[in-house]
Coordinates of N, CA and C in Angstrom, one line a residue:
X421 N 82.2 48.0 73.8 CA 82.8 48.1 75.1 C 84.0 49.1 75.2
X422 N 84.2 49.5 76.4 CA 85.3 50.6 76.8 C 86.5 49.8 77.2
X423 N 87.5 49.9 76.5 CA 88.8 49.3 76.9 C 90.0 50.0 76.6
X424 N 91.0 49.5 77.0 CA 92.5 50.4 76.8 C 92.9 49.7 75.3
X425 N 93.3 50.8 74.4 CA 93.8 50.4 73.1 C 94.8 51.5 72.6
X426 N 95.5 51.2 71.8 CA 96.6 52.1 71.4 C 96.0 53.3 70.5
X427 N 96.8 54.4 70.6 CA 96.3 55.5 69.6 C 97.8 55.9 69.0
X428 N 97.7 56.3 67.7 CA 98.8 56.6 66.9 C 98.6 58.1 66.5
X429 N 99.6 59.2 66.9 CA 99.8 60.4 66.4 C 100.4 60.5 65.1
X430 N 99.5 60.7 64.0 CA 100.2 60.7 62.7 C 101.2 61.8 62.6
X431 N 100.9 63.0 63.4 CA 102.0 64.1 63.3 C 103.4 63.7 63.8
X432 N 103.4 62.8 64.8 CA 104.7 62.4 65.3 C 105.4 61.3 64.5
X433 N 104.6 60.6 63.8 CA 105.0 59.2 63.1 C 105.9 59.6 62.1
X434 N 107.0 58.9 62.0 CA 107.9 59.3 61.0 C 108.1 58.2 59.9
X435 N 107.1 57.2 60.0 CA 107.1 56.0 59.0 C 108.1 55.1 59.0
X436 N 108.6 54.8 60.0 CA 109.9 53.8 60.1 C 109.6 52.5 60.2
X437 N 108.0 52.1 60.7 CA 107.5 50.8 60.5 C 108.0 50.0 61.7
X438 N 108.7 50.6 62.7 CA 109.1 49.8 63.8 C 108.0 49.2 64.7
X439 N 107.0 50.1 64.8 CA 105.8 49.6 65.5 C 105.2 48.4 64.9
X440 N 104.9 48.5 63.6 CA 104.3 47.5 62.8 C 105.0 46.1 63.0
X441 N 106.4 46.3 62.9 CA 107.2 45.0 63.2 C 107.0 44.3 64.8
X442 N 106.9 45.4 65.5 CA 106.7 45.0 66.9 C 105.5 44.4 67.3
X443 N 104.5 44.8 66.5 CA 103.1 44.2 66.9 C 103.0 42.7 66.3
X444 N 102.7 41.9 67.3 CA 102.7 40.4 67.0 C 101.3 40.0 66.4
X445 N 100.4 40.9 66.7 CA 99.1 40.6 66.3 C 98.8 41.1 64.8
X446 N 99.5 42.0 64.3 CA 99.3 42.6 63.0 C 98.4 43.6 63.2
X447 N 98.0 44.0 64.2 CA 96.9 45.4 64.3 C 97.6 46.6 63.7
X448 N 98.8 46.8 63.5 CA 99.4 48.2 62.8 C 99.8 47.8 61.5
X449 N 99.6 48.9 60.5 CA 99.9 48.7 59.3 C 100.5 50.0 58.8
X450 N 101.3 49.9 57.6 CA 101.8 51.1 57.1 C 100.9 51.7 55.9
X451 N 100.3 52.9 56.0 CA 99.4 53.4 55.0 C 99.9 55.0 54.7
X452 N 100.1 55.0 53.3 CA 100.8 56.3 52.8 C 101.9 56.6 53.8
X453 N 102.9 55.8 54.1 CA 104.0 56.3 54.7 C 103.8 56.4 56.4
X454 N 102.5 56.3 56.8 CA 102.4 56.3 58.3 C 101.7 55.1 59.0
X455 N 102.1 55.1 60.3 CA 101.6 53.8 61.0 C 100.0 54.1 61.3
X456 N 99.4 53.1 61.1 CA 97.7 53.0 61.4 C 97.4 51.8 62.1
X457 N 96.5 52.0 63.1 CA 95.9 50.9 63.6 C 94.6 50.4 62.7
X458 N 95.0 49.1 62.3 CA 94.1 48.7 61.0 C 92.9 48.1 61.6
X459 N 92.9 47.5 62.8 CA 91.6 46.9 63.4 C 91.6 46.8 64.8
X460 N 90.7 47.5 65.5 CA 90.5 47.6 67.0 C 90.7 45.9 67.6
X461 N 90.0 45.1 66.8 CA 89.9 43.7 67.3 C 91.1 42.9 67.3
X462 N 92.2 43.5 66.7 CA 93.6 43.0 66.5 C 94.6 43.5 67.6
X463 N 94.1 44.6 68.3 CA 94.9 45.1 69.3 C 94.4 44.5 70.6
X464 N 95.5 43.9 71.3 CA 95.4 43.4 72.7 C 95.6 44.4 73.8
X465 N 96.1 45.5 73.5 CA 96.0 46.5 74.5 C 97.3 46.3 75.5
X466 N 98.2 45.4 75.1 CA 99.5 45.2 75.9 C 100.6 46.1 75.7
X467 N 100.6 46.8 74.4 CA 101.6 47.8 74.0 C 103.0 47.5 73.9
X468 N 103.1 46.3 73.0 CA 104.6 45.8 72.6 C 105.1 46.9 71.6
X469 N 104.1 47.7 71.2 CA 104.6 48.6 70.1 C 105.1 50.0 70.6
X470 N 104.7 50.3 71.9 CA 105.1 51.4 72.4 C 106.5 51.8 72.6
X471 N 107.3 50.7 73.2 CA 108.8 51.1 73.2 C 109.4 51.0 72.1
X472 N 108.9 50.4 70.8 CA 109.6 50.4 69.6 C 109.4 51.8 68.9
X473 N 108.6 52.6 69.2 CA 108.4 53.8 68.5 C 109.4 54.9 69.0
X474 N 110.4 55.3 67.9 CA 111.4 56.1 68.3 C 110.8 57.8 68.4
X475 N 109.7 57.9 68.1 CA 109.2 59.3 68.2 C 108.2 59.5 69.4
X476 N 107.7 58.6 70.1 CA 106.6 58.8 71.1 C 105.4 59.0 70.4
X477 N 105.2 58.3 69.1 CA 103.9 58.8 68.5 C 102.7 57.7 69.1
X478 N 103.0 56.8 69.8 CA 101.9 55.7 70.3 C 101.7 56.0 71.9
X479 N 100.3 55.8 72.2 CA 100.0 56.1 73.5 C 98.9 55.1 73.8
X480 N 98.6 55.0 74.9 CA 97.3 54.2 75.3 C 96.1 55.2 75.6
X481 N 95.0 54.9 75.1 CA 93.5 55.6 75.4 C 92.6 54.5 75.8
X482 N 91.7 55.0 76.7 CA 90.4 54.4 77.0 C 89.3 54.7 76.1
X483 N 88.9 53.7 75.3 CA 87.6 54.2 74.4 C 86.9 53.1 74.0
X484 N 85.6 53.4 73.3 CA 84.8 52.2 72.8 C 85.6 51.6 71.8
X485 N 85.8 50.1 71.7 CA 86.5 49.6 71.0 C 86.1 48.0 70.9
X486 N 86.1 47.4 69.8 CA 85.7 45.9 69.7 C 86.7 45.2 70.7
X487 N 86.1 44.2 71.2 CA 86.9 43.2 72.0 C 88.0 42.6 71.2
X488 N 89.1 42.4 71.9 CA 90.2 41.7 71.4 C 89.9 40.2 70.8
X489 N 90.1 39.9 69.6 CA 89.6 38.6 69.0 C 90.9 37.7 68.5
X490 N 91.2 37.0 69.6 CA 92.6 36.1 69.5 C 92.3 35.2 68.3
X491 N 91.1 34.6 68.1 CA 90.9 33.6 66.9 C 91.2 34.4 65.5
X492 N 90.7 35.5 65.5 CA 90.7 36.3 64.0 C 92.3 36.6 64.0
X493 N 92.9 37.0 65.0 CA 94.4 37.4 64.9 C 95.1 36.2 64.4
X494 N 95.0 35.0 64.9 CA 95.6 33.8 64.5 C 95.3 33.4 63.2
X495 N 94.1 33.7 62.7 CA 93.6 33.4 61.2 C 94.4 34.3 60.3
X496 N 94.5 35.5 60.7 CA 95.2 36.4 59.7 C 96.6 36.3 59.8
X497 N 97.2 35.9 60.9 CA 98.6 35.5 60.8 C 99.0 34.4 60.1
X498 N 98.2 33.4 60.0 CA 98.4 32.2 59.1 C 98.3 32.4 57.7
X499 N 97.3 33.5 57.4 CA 97.1 33.9 56.0 C 98.2 34.8 55.7
X500 N 98.6 35.5 56.5 CA 99.8 36.5 56.2 C 101.2 35.7 56.0
X501 N 101.5 34.7 56.8 CA 102.7 33.8 56.6 C 102.8 32.9 55.3
X502 N 101.3 32.7 54.8 CA 101.2 31.9 53.6 C 100.9 32.8 52.4
X503 N 100.9 34.2 52.6 CA 100.6 34.9 51.4 C 101.8 35.4 50.6
X504 N 101.3 36.5 49.8 CA 102.5 37.2 49.1 C 103.4 38.0 49.8
X505 N 104.8 37.9 49.6 CA 105.8 38.4 50.5 C 106.3 39.8 49.9
X506 N 105.2 40.5 49.0 CA 105.5 41.6 48.3 C 106.1 42.8 49.1
X507 N 105.9 42.9 50.4 CA 106.4 44.0 51.0 C 107.6 43.5 51.9
X508 N 107.9 42.4 52.0 CA 109.1 42.0 52.9 C 110.3 42.5 52.5
X509 N 110.9 43.1 53.3 CA 112.5 43.7 53.0 C 113.5 42.6 52.6
X510 N 114.1 42.8 51.4 CA 115.2 41.8 51.0 C 116.3 42.6 50.5
X511 N 117.5 42.0 50.6 CA 118.7 42.5 49.8 C 119.1 41.5 48.9
X512 N 119.4 41.9 47.7 CA 120.1 40.9 46.7 C 121.4 41.4 46.2
X513 N 122.1 40.4 45.7 CA 123.6 40.5 45.4 C 123.5 39.9 44.0
X514 N 124.0 40.5 42.8 CA 124.1 39.9 41.6 C 125.7 39.9 41.2
X515 N 125.8 38.9 40.4 CA 127.2 38.8 39.9 C 127.0 38.4 38.3
X516 N 127.9 39.0 37.6 CA 127.8 38.9 36.2 C 128.3 37.5 35.9
X517 N 127.9 36.9 34.8 CA 128.4 35.5 34.5 C 129.8 35.5 33.9
X518 N 130.7 34.6 34.2 CA 132.0 34.7 33.7 C 132.1 34.4 32.2
X519 N 131.2 33.6 31.7 CA 131.0 33.1 30.5 C 129.6 33.2 30.1
X520 N 129.3 34.6 29.6 CA 127.9 34.6 29.4 C 127.4 33.7 28.2
X521 N 126.3 33.0 28.3 CA 125.8 32.2 27.0 C 124.9 32.7 26.2
X522 N 124.4 34.0 26.6 CA 123.4 34.7 25.7 C 123.5 36.3 26.0
X523 N 122.8 37.0 25.3 CA 122.8 38.5 25.5 C 122.0 39.0 26.7
X524 N 121.4 38.1 27.2 CA 120.4 38.5 28.3 C 121.0 39.3 29.5
X525 N 120.5 40.4 29.8 CA 121.4 41.1 30.9 C 121.0 40.8 32.2
X526 N 121.9 41.1 33.1 CA 121.6 40.8 34.6 C 121.2 41.9 35.4
X527 N 120.2 41.6 36.3 CA 119.4 42.7 36.9 C 120.5 43.3 37.9
X528 N 120.2 44.5 38.0 CA 121.3 45.2 39.0 C 120.4 45.6 40.2
X529 N 119.2 45.4 40.3 CA 118.4 45.8 41.6 C 119.0 45.1 42.8
X530 N 119.2 45.9 43.8 CA 119.8 45.2 45.1 C 119.0 45.4 46.2
X531 N 117.8 45.7 46.1 CA 117.0 45.7 47.3 C 115.3 45.6 47.0
X532 N 114.6 45.1 47.8 CA 113.2 45.2 47.8 C 112.6 45.4 49.2
X533 N 111.6 46.2 49.2 CA 110.6 46.8 48.1 C 111.4 48.1 47.5
X534 N 110.8 48.4 46.3 CA 111.4 49.6 45.5 C 110.2 50.8 45.5
X535 N 109.2 50.5 45.8 CA 108.1 51.6 45.7 C 108.3 52.6 47.0
X536 N 108.3 53.8 46.7 CA 108.5 54.7 47.8 C 107.5 54.5 48.8
X537 N 106.3 54.3 48.6 CA 105.3 54.1 49.5 C 105.6 52.8 50.5
X538 N 106.2 51.9 49.9 CA 106.3 50.6 50.5 C 107.8 50.6 51.3
X539 N 108.7 51.2 50.9 CA 110.0 51.1 51.5 C 110.1 51.7 52.9
X540 N 110.7 50.9 53.9 CA 110.9 51.4 55.1 C 111.7 52.9 55.2
X541 N 111.5 53.5 56.1 CA 112.4 54.8 56.3 C 113.9 54.5 56.6
X542 N 114.0 53.4 57.4 CA 115.3 52.9 58.0 C 115.5 51.5 57.5
X543 N 116.7 51.3 56.8 CA 116.9 49.7 56.5 C 118.4 49.6 56.4
X544 N 119.1 48.4 56.6 CA 120.4 48.4 56.5 C 121.0 48.7 55.2
X545 N 120.3 48.5 54.1 CA 120.8 48.7 52.6 C 121.1 50.2 52.4
X546 N 120.5 51.0 53.4 CA 120.6 52.6 53.2 C 121.9 53.1 53.6
X547 N 122.6 52.2 54.4 CA 123.9 52.6 55.1 C 125.0 52.9 53.8
X548 N 125.4 54.0 53.6 CA 126.4 54.5 52.6 C 126.0 54.2 51.2
X549 N 124.6 54.3 51.1 CA 123.9 54.3 49.7 C 124.0 55.5 48.9
X550 N 124.2 55.2 47.6 CA 123.9 56.2 46.5 C 122.5 55.9 46.1
X551 N 121.6 56.8 46.5 CA 120.1 56.8 46.0 C 119.8 57.2 44.8
X552 N 119.0 56.3 44.3 CA 118.3 56.6 43.0 C 116.8 56.8 43.2
X553 N 116.4 58.0 42.8 CA 114.8 58.2 43.1 C 114.4 58.4 41.5
X554 N 113.6 57.4 41.0 CA 113.1 57.4 39.8 C 111.6 57.3 39.4
X555 N 111.2 58.2 38.6 CA 109.7 57.9 37.9 C 109.7 56.6 37.3
X556 N 108.6 55.8 37.7 CA 108.5 54.4 37.3 C 108.5 54.3 35.9
X557 N 108.0 55.3 34.9 CA 108.1 55.2 33.6 C 109.4 55.1 33.0
X558 N 110.5 55.8 33.9 CA 111.8 55.7 33.2 C 112.6 54.6 32.7
X559 N 112.1 53.6 33.5 CA 112.8 52.2 33.2 C 112.2 51.6 32.0
X560 N 110.9 52.0 31.6 CA 110.3 51.4 30.2 C 110.7 52.2 29.1
X561 N 111.1 53.6 29.4 CA 111.5 54.4 28.3 C 113.0 54.4 27.9
X562 N 113.9 54.1 29.1 CA 115.2 54.1 28.7 C 115.7 52.7 28.8
X563 N 116.3 52.2 27.6 CA 116.6 50.7 27.5 C 117.7 50.2 28.3
X564 N 118.6 51.1 28.7 CA 119.8 50.6 29.7 C 119.6 51.0 31.0
X565 N 118.4 51.0 31.4 CA 118.3 51.7 32.8 C 118.9 51.0 33.9
X566 N 118.9 49.6 33.9 CA 119.6 48.9 35.1 C 121.1 49.1 34.9
X567 N 121.7 49.0 33.8 CA 123.0 49.2 33.6 C 123.5 50.5 33.9
X568 N 122.9 51.7 33.4 CA 123.2 53.0 33.6 C 122.8 53.8 34.7
X569 N 121.8 53.3 35.4 CA 121.4 53.9 36.6 C 121.1 53.2 37.8
X570 N 120.5 51.9 37.6 CA 120.4 51.2 39.0 C 121.6 50.6 39.6
X571 N 122.5 50.2 38.7 CA 123.7 49.5 39.1 C 124.6 50.5 40.2
X572 N 124.8 49.8 41.4 CA 125.4 50.4 42.4 C 124.5 51.5 43.2
X573 N 123.3 51.5 43.0 CA 122.5 52.3 43.7 C 121.2 51.5 44.5
X574 N 120.8 52.2 45.4 CA 119.5 51.8 46.2 C 118.4 52.5 45.3
X575 N 117.4 51.7 44.9 CA 116.3 52.4 44.0 C 115.1 52.6 44.5
X576 N 114.6 53.7 44.4 CA 113.1 54.1 45.1 C 112.4 54.3 43.7
X577 N 111.2 53.9 43.6 CA 110.5 54.4 42.4 C 109.1 54.9 42.9
X578 N 108.5 55.8 42.0 CA 107.3 56.3 42.4 C 106.6 57.1 41.0
X579 N 105.2 57.5 41.2 CA 104.7 58.3 40.3 C 103.7 59.4 41.2
X580 N 104.1 60.6 41.3 CA 103.2 61.3 42.1 C 101.8 61.6 41.5
X581 N 101.7 61.5 40.2 CA 100.5 61.6 39.5 C 99.4 60.5 39.9
X582 N 100.1 59.2 39.7 CA 99.1 58.1 40.1 C 98.9 57.8 41.6
X583 N 100.0 58.0 42.3 CA 99.7 57.9 43.8 C 99.1 59.0 44.6
X584 N 99.0 60.3 43.8 CA 98.3 61.3 44.3 C 99.0 61.7 45.8
X585 N 100.4 61.6 45.8 CA 101.1 61.7 47.1 C 102.1 62.8 47.0
X586 N 102.5 63.3 48.0 CA 103.8 64.0 48.2 C 104.8 63.3 49.0
X587 N 105.9 62.8 48.2 CA 106.9 62.0 48.8 C 107.8 62.7 49.7
X588 N 107.8 64.0 49.6 CA 109.0 64.8 50.3 C 109.2 64.4 51.8
X589 N 108.0 64.2 52.4 CA 108.1 64.0 53.9 C 108.9 62.7 54.1
X590 N 108.6 61.4 53.3 CA 109.2 60.3 53.8 C 110.7 60.3 53.2
X591 N 110.9 60.9 52.0 CA 112.2 61.1 51.4 C 113.1 61.8 52.4
X592 N 112.5 62.8 52.9 CA 113.2 63.6 54.0 C 113.9 62.6 55.0
X593 N 113.0 62.0 55.6 CA 113.3 61.1 56.8 C 114.3 60.0 56.3
X594 N 114.0 59.5 55.1 CA 115.1 58.5 54.6 C 116.6 59.1 54.5
X595 N 116.6 60.3 54.0 CA 117.8 60.9 53.8 C 118.4 61.3 55.3
X596 N 117.6 61.9 56.1 CA 117.9 62.5 57.4 C 118.5 61.2 58.3
X597 N 117.8 60.2 58.2 CA 118.2 59.0 59.4 C 119.1 58.0 58.8
X598 N 119.5 58.1 57.6 CA 120.5 57.1 57.1 C 121.7 57.9 56.5
X599 N 122.7 57.0 56.4 CA 124.0 57.6 55.7 C 124.1 57.6 54.3
X600 N 123.2 58.3 53.8 CA 123.1 58.3 52.3 C 124.3 59.3 51.7
X601 N 124.9 58.8 50.6 CA 126.2 59.4 50.0 C 125.8 60.2 48.9
X602 N 124.6 60.0 48.2 CA 124.5 61.0 47.1 C 123.0 60.5 46.5
X603 N 122.4 61.5 45.8 CA 121.0 61.2 45.2 C 120.9 61.8 43.8
X604 N 120.4 60.6 43.2 CA 120.1 60.8 41.5 C 118.7 60.8 41.3
X605 N 118.1 61.9 40.7 CA 116.7 61.6 40.4 C 116.7 61.4 38.8
X606 N 116.0 60.5 38.4 CA 115.6 60.3 37.1 C 114.2 60.4 36.8
X607 N 113.7 61.3 36.0 CA 112.5 61.6 35.6 C 112.2 61.7 34.0
X608 N 110.8 61.6 33.8 CA 110.6 61.8 32.3 C 110.4 63.3 31.9
X609 N 110.4 63.4 30.8 CA 110.2 65.0 30.4 C 108.7 65.6 30.5
X610 N 107.7 64.6 30.8 CA 106.3 65.1 31.0 C 106.4 65.9 32.2
X611 N 105.2 66.8 32.2 CA 105.3 67.9 33.3 C 104.9 67.1 34.8
X612 N 104.0 66.0 34.8 CA 103.7 65.4 35.9 C 104.8 64.8 36.8
X613 N 105.8 64.8 36.0 CA 107.1 64.1 36.7 C 107.8 65.3 37.5
X614 N 107.4 66.4 37.3 CA 108.1 67.4 38.1 C 107.6 67.3 39.6
X615 N 106.7 66.8 39.9 CA 106.4 66.4 41.2 C 107.3 65.5 42.0
X616 N 108.0 64.6 41.4 CA 108.9 63.9 41.7 C 110.3 64.4 42.1
X617 N 110.6 65.3 41.2 CA 111.8 66.1 41.2 C 111.7 67.1 42.4
X618 N 110.5 67.8 42.4 CA 110.3 68.6 43.6 C 110.3 67.9 45.0
X619 N 109.6 66.7 45.0 CA 109.9 66.1 46.3 C 111.1 65.8 46.8
X620 N 112.0 65.4 45.6 CA 113.4 65.0 46.1 C 114.2 66.2 46.4
X621 N 114.1 67.2 45.7 CA 114.7 68.5 46.1 C 114.4 69.0 47.2
X622 N 113.0 69.0 47.7 CA 112.4 69.4 49.0 C 113.2 68.5 50.2
X623 N 113.2 67.2 49.9 CA 113.7 66.4 51.0 C 115.2 66.8 51.1
X624 N 115.9 66.9 50.1 CA 117.4 67.2 50.3 C 117.3 68.5 51.3
X625 N 116.7 69.5 50.8 CA 116.7 70.7 51.7 C 116.3 70.5 53.1
X626 N 115.2 69.7 53.3 CA 114.7 69.7 54.7 C 115.5 68.6 55.5
X627 N 116.3 67.8 55.0 CA 117.1 66.8 55.7 C 118.0 67.5 56.4
X628 N 118.6 68.8 56.1 CA 119.7 69.5 56.6 C 121.0 69.0 56.2
X629 N 121.2 68.0 55.2 CA 122.3 67.4 54.8 C 122.6 68.1 53.4
X630 N 123.9 68.1 53.3 CA 124.5 68.7 52.1 C 125.0 67.5 51.1
X631 N 124.4 67.0 50.3 CA 124.7 65.8 49.4 C 124.9 66.0 48.1
X632 N 125.9 65.4 47.2 CA 125.9 65.5 45.8 C 124.5 65.0 45.2
X633 N 124.0 65.7 44.3 CA 122.8 65.3 43.8 C 122.7 65.8 42.1
X634 N 121.9 64.8 41.3 CA 121.7 65.5 40.0 C 120.4 65.0 39.6
X635 N 119.7 65.6 38.5 CA 118.6 65.5 38.2 C 118.9 65.0 36.6
X636 N 118.2 63.7 36.0 CA 118.4 63.2 34.8 C 117.2 63.2 34.2
X637 N 116.9 63.9 33.0 CA 115.5 63.9 32.5 C 115.6 62.9 31.1
X638 N 114.7 62.2 31.1 CA 114.4 61.2 30.0 C 113.2 61.6 29.1
X639 N 113.5 61.6 27.8 CA 112.3 61.9 26.7 C 111.6 60.8 26.6
X640 N 110.4 60.9 26.0 CA 109.4 59.8 25.9 C 110.0 58.7 24.7
X641 N 110.9 59.3 23.9 CA 111.5 58.3 23.0 C 112.7 57.6 23.5
X642 N 112.9 57.7 25.0 CA 114.2 57.1 25.5 C 115.4 57.7 25.4
X643 N 115.6 59.0 25.0 CA 117.0 59.6 25.1 C 117.1 60.4 26.3
X644 N 118.5 60.6 26.8 CA 118.6 61.6 27.7 C 118.7 63.1 27.3
X645 N 117.9 63.9 28.0 CA 117.8 65.1 27.5 C 118.9 66.2 28.3
X646 N 119.1 65.8 29.5 CA 120.0 66.5 30.2 C 120.4 65.9 31.6
X647 N 121.6 66.1 32.0 CA 122.0 65.4 33.2 C 122.9 66.3 33.9

C-alpha cells in the first residue's frame, strides 16, 4: 500500500540517537552509528521522531510500505522491556572499600555502554570528561588497565579490524558536541591498531577543538612501549 512514512537521510544523521529514543514504536534503531528505519510496519507515520532530530535528517515520504502493525509493535515492545539491557545508558560510581578484605580490585568503569558503535553521541557523562579511546585487546594485555587508564575517564573501546569500521566520524561528533577535556588513546603494538589511533587523531582534527591528547602503545606481552 502507498502511505506516509519516515525517511532518514544518513548524510545528515549525526548518530545522536534522539530519534530512536523518541520513537515509541521502536521503528528506528542505530546501525553503525546511524539512525535506520528498521521496519516499515513499526512506523505509524505520525512523526514523533521529526522534532527530536537536531540535524533535520528525518522527513516524510509517500511510498509503498507495509501497513502499520500495532499488534506486532506491542509484542516487540514487551520483548524489549523484558530483554537484555545491554545498550541502555548507565552511569556508575565506585568507592574503594575502607577495610579491604582481599586483594580483589575495584572496577573503575564509570559508564555503559563502552563500545564505540553502541555509545550515544551525546550523554551526560561526557560533560567535562577525560576521554579514553582504547583498543579492546589492551585491557587483556595490560594487567592494571582499570587502575592506570580507566580510572577517572569515560571509556570507549573498539577494534577497527573486527568491526571493519572507521570510527572517526562518530568520535568527531562526540568530541565536537560535548565538553571533552582531554583524549587518551591506548592501542596495541600490532599494525591493525593503527586504525584506531588514526580515527582518534582524525576526530580531534575534524572537531575543530584543541585538546590535550596522548597515545599509549601496549606490547603484546603487556608492557608500555611509549606514552
